[in-house]
Every structure is written in structure tokens, then in C-alpha cells.
PDB file of N, CA and C in Angstrom:
ATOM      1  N   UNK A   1      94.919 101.721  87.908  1.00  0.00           N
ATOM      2  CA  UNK A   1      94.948 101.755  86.463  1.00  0.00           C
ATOM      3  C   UNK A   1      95.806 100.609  85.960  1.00  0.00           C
ATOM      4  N   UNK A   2      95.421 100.086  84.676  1.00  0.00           N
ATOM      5  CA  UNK A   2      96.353  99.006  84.436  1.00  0.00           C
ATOM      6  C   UNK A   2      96.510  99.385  82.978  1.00  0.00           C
ATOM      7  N   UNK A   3      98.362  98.746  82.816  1.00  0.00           N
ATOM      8  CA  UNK A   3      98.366  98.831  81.737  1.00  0.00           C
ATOM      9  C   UNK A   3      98.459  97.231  80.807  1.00  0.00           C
ATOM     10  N   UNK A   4      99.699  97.312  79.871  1.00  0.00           N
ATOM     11  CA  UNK A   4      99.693  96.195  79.245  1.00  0.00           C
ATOM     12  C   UNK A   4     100.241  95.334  80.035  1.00  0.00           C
ATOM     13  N   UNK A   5     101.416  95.627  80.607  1.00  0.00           N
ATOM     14  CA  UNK A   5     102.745  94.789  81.672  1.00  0.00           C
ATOM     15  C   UNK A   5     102.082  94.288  82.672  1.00  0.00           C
ATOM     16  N   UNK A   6     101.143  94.868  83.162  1.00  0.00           N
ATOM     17  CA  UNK A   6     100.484  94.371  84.358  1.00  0.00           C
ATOM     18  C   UNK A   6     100.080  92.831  84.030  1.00  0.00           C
ATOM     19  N   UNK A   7      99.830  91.847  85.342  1.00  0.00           N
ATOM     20  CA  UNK A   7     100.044  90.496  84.987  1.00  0.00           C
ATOM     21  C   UNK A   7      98.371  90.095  85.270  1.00  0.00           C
ATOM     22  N   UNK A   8      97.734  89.740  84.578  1.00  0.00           N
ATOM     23  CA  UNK A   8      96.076  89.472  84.654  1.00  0.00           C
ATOM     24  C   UNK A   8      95.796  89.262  86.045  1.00  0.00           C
ATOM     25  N   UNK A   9      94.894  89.768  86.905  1.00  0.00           N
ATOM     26  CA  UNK A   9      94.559  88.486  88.263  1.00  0.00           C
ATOM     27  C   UNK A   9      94.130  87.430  87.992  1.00  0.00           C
ATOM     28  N   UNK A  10      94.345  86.793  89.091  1.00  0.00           N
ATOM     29  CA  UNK A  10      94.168  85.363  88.809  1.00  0.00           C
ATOM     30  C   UNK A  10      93.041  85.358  90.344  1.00  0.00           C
ATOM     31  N   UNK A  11      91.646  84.723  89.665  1.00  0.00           N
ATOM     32  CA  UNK A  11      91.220  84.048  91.210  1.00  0.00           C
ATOM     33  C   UNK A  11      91.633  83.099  92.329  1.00  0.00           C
ATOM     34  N   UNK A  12      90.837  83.132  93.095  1.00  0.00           N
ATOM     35  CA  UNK A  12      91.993  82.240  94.004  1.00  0.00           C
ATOM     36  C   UNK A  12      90.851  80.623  94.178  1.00  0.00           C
ATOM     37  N   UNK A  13      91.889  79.892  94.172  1.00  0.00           N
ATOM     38  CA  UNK A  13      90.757  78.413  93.810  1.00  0.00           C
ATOM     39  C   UNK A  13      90.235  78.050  95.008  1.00  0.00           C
ATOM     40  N   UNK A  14      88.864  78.230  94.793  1.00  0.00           N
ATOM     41  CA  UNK A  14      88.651  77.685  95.946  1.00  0.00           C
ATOM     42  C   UNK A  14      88.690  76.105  96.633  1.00  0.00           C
ATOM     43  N   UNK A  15      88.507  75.182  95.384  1.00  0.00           N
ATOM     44  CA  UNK A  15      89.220  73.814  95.877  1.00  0.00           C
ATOM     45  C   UNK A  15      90.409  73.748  96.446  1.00  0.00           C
ATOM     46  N   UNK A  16      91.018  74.891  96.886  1.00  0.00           N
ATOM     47  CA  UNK A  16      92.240  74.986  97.566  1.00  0.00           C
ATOM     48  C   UNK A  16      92.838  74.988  98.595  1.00  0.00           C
ATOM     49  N   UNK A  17      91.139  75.723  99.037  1.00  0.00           N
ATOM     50  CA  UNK A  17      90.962  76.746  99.935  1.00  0.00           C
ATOM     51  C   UNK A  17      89.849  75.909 101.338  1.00  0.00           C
ATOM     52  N   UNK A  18      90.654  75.984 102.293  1.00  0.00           N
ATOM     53  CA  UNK A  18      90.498  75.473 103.523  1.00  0.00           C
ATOM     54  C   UNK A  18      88.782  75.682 103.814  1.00  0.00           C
ATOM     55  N   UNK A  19      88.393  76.816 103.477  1.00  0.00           N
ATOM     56  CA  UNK A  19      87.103  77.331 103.921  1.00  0.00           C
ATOM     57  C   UNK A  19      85.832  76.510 103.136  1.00  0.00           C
ATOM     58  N   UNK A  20      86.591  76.570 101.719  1.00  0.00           N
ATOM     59  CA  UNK A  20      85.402  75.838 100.883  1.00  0.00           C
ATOM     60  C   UNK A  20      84.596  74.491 101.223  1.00  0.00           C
ATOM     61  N   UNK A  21      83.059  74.787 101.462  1.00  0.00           N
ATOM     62  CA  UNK A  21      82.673  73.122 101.615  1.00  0.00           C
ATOM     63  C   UNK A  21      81.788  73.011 100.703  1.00  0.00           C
ATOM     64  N   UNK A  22      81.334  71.342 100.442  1.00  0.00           N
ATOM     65  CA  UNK A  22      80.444  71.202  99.743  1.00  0.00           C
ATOM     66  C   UNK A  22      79.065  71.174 100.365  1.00  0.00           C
ATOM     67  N   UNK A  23      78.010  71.598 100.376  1.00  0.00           N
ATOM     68  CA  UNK A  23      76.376  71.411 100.082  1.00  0.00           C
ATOM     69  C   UNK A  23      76.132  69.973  99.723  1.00  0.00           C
ATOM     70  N   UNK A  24      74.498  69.899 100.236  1.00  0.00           N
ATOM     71  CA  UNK A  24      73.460  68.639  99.914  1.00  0.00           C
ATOM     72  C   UNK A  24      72.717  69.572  99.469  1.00  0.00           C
ATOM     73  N   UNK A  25      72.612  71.219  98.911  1.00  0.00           N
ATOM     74  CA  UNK A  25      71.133  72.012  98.954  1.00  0.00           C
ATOM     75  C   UNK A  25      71.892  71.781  97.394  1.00  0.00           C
ATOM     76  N   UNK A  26      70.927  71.586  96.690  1.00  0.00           N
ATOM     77  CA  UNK A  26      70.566  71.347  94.759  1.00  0.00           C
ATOM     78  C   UNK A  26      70.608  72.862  94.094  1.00  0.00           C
ATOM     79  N   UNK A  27      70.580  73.599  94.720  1.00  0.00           N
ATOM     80  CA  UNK A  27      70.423  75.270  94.348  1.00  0.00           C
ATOM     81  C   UNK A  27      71.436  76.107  94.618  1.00  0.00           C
ATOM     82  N   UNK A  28      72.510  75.419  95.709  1.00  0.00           N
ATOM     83  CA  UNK A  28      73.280  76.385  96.635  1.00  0.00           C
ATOM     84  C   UNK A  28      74.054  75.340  96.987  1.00  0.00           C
ATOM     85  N   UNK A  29      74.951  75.175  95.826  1.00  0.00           N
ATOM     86  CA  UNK A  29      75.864  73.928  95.971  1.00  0.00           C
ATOM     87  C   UNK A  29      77.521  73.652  97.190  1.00  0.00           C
ATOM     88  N   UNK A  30      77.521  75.138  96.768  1.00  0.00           N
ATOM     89  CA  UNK A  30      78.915  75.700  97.267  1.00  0.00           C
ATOM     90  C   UNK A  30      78.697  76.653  98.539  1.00  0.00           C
ATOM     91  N   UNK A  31      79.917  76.242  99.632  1.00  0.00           N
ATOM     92  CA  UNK A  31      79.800  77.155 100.686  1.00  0.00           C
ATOM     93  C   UNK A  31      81.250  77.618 101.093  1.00  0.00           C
ATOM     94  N   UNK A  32      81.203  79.068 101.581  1.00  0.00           N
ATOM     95  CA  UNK A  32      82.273  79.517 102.170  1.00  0.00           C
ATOM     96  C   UNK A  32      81.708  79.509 103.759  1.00  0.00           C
ATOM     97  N   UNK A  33      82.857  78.914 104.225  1.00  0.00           N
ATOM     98  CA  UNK A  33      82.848  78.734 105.850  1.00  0.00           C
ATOM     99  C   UNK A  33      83.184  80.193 106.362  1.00  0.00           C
ATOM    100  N   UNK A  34      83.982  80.716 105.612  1.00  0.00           N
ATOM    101  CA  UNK A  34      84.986  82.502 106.221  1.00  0.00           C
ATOM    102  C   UNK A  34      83.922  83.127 106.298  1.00  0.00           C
ATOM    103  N   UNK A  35      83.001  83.767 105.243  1.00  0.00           N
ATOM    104  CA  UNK A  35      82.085  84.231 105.110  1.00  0.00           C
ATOM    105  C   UNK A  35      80.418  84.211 105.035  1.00  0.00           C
ATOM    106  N   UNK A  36      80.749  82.505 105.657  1.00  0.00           N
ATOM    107  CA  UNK A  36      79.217  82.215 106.146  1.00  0.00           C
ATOM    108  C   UNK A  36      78.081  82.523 104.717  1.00  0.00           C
ATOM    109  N   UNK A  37      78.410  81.963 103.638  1.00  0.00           N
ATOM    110  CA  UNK A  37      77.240  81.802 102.936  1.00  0.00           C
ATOM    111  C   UNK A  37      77.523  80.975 101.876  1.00  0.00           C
ATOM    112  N   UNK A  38      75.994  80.837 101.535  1.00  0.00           N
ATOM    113  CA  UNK A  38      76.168  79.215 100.443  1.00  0.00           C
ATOM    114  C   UNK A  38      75.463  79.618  98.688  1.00  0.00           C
ATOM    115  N   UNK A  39      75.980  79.554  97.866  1.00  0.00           N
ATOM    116  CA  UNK A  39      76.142  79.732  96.446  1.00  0.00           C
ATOM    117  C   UNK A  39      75.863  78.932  95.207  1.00  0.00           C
ATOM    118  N   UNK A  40      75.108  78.835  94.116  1.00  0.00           N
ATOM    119  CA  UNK A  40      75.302  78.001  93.142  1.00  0.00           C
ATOM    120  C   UNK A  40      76.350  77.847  92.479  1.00  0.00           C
ATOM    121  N   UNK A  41      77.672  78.903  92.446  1.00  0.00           N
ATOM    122  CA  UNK A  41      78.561  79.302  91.695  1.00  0.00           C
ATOM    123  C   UNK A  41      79.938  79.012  92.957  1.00  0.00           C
ATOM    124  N   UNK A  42      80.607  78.754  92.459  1.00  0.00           N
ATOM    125  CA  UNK A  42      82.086  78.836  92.883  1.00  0.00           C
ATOM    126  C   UNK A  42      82.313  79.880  94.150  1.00  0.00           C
ATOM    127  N   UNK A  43      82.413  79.864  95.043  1.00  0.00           N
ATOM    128  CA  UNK A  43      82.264  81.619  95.845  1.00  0.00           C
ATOM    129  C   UNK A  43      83.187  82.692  95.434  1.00  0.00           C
ATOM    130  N   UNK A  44      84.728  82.223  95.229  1.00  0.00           N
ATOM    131  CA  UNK A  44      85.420  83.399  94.689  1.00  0.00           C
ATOM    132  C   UNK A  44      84.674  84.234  93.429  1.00  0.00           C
ATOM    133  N   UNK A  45      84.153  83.704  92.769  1.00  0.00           N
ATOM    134  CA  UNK A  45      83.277  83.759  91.272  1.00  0.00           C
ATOM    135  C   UNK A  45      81.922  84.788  92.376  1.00  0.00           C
ATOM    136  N   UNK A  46      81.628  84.121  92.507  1.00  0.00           N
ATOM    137  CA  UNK A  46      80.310  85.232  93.588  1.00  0.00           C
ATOM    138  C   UNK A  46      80.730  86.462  94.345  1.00  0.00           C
ATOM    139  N   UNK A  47      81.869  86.394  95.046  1.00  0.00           N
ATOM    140  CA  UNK A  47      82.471  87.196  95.825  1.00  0.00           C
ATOM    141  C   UNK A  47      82.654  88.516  95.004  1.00  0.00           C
ATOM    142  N   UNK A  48      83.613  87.904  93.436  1.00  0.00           N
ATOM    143  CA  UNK A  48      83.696  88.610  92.424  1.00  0.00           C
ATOM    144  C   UNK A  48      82.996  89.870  91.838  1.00  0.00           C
ATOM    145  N   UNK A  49      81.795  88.952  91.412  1.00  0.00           N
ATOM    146  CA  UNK A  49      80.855  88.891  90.875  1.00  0.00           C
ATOM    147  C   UNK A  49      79.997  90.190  92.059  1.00  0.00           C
ATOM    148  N   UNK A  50      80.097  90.008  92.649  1.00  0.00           N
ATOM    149  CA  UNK A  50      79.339  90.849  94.001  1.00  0.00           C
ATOM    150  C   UNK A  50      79.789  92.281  94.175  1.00  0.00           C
ATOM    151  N   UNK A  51      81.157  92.272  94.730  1.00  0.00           N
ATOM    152  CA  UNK A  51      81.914  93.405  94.922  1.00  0.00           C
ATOM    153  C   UNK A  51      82.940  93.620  93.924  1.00  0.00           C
ATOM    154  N   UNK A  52      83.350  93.227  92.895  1.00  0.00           N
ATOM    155  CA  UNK A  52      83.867  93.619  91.770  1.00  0.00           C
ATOM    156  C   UNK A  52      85.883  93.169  92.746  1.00  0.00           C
ATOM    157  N   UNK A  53      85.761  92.682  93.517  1.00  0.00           N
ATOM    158  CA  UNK A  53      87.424  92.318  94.000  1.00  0.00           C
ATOM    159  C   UNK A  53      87.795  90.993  94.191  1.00  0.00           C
ATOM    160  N   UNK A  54      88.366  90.577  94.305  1.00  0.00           N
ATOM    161  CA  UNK A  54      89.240  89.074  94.449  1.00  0.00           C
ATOM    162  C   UNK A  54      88.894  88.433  95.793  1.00  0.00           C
ATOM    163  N   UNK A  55      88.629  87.815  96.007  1.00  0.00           N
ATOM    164  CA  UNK A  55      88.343  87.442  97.456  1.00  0.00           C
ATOM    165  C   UNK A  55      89.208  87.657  98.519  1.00  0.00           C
ATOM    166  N   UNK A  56      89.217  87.691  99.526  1.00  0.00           N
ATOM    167  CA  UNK A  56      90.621  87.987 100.340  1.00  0.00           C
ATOM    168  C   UNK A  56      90.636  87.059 101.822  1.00  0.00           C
ATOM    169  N   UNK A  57      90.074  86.759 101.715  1.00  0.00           N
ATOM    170  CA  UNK A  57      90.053  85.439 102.842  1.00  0.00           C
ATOM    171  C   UNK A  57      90.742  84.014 102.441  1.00  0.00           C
ATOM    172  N   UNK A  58      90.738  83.954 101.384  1.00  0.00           N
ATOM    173  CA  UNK A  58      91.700  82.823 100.781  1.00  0.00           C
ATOM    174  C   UNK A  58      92.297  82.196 102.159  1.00  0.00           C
ATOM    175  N   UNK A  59      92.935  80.998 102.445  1.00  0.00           N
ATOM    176  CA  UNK A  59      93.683  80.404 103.298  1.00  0.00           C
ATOM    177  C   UNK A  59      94.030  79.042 102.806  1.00  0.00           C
ATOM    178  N   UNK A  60      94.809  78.680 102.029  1.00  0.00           N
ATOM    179  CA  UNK A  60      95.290  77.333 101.629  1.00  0.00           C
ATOM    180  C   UNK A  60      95.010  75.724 102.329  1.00  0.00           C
ATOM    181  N   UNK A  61      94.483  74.940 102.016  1.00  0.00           N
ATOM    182  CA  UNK A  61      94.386  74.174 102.977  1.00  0.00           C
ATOM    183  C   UNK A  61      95.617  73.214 103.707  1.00  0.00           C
ATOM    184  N   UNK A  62      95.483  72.612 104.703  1.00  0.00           N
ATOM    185  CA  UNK A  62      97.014  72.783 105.538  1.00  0.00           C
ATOM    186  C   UNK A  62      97.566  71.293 104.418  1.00  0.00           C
ATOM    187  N   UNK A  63      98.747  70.734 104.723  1.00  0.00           N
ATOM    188  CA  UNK A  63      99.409  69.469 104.295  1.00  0.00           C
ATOM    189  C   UNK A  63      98.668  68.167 104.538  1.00  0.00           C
ATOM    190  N   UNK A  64      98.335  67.274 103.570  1.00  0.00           N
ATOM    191  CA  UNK A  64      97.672  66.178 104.427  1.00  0.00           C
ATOM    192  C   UNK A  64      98.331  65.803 105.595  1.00  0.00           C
ATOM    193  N   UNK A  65      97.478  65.271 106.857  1.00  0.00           N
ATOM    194  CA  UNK A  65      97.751  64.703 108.043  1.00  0.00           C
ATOM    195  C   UNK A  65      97.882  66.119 108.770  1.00  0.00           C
ATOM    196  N   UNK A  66      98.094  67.157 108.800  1.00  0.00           N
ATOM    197  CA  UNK A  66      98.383  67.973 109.272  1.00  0.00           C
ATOM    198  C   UNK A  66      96.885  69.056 109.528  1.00  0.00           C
ATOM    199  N   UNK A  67      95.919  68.736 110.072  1.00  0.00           N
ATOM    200  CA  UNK A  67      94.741  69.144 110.338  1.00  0.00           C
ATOM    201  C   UNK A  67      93.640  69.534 110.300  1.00  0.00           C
TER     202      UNK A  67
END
């Protein structure tokens, strides 16, 4: 239950996010590597959009030079 105090969620970006790649498919631009599938929409936004929760595979991508 939420009330007012509660702090909005926030999605998690997937330009952020280690897993995210880009597509050559014109229809299915966006791909999550974690979850093996490819999207016109943002995947957290799909993920969303799908099961009504926040994504949870998130993983930051590492420091440049660092792998």
C-alpha cells in the first residue's frame, strides 16, 4: 500500500545497464541480454509494462577500462 511519504519508483535505466544492447531489427530495436529478448520499447518499460514490477536484473555497467 502506498501512501503520500512514500518516494515514487523510479525505473532503472537501462542505458546503464550492462545487459542492454542495441538491435539492427527496425521493429525490435532494444535487447535485454539477462532476459534474452528483443523489444521496440526500452525493456525496463516492457518488463513493466508486462508484469506490472520494476525490473530486477538491473546490473550497472562496470567503470570504463574495467570490462
Amino acid at each position: 500500500m502506498s501512501t503520500q511519504s512514500d518516494p515514487p519508483m523510479k525505473r532503472p535505466d537501462c542505458f546503464k545497464c550492462r545487459y542492454l544492447s542495441i538491435t539492427w531489427q527496425k521493429n525490435r530495436g532494444y535487447a535485454c541480454r539477462a532476459m534474452g529478448f528483443k523489444s521496440k520499447i526500452i525493456p525496463s518499460l516492457e518488463v513493466f509494462r508486462a508484469s506490472g514490477k520494476q525490473c530486477q536484473v538491473f546490473s550497472p555497467k562496470p567503470p570504463k577500462g574495467q570490462g
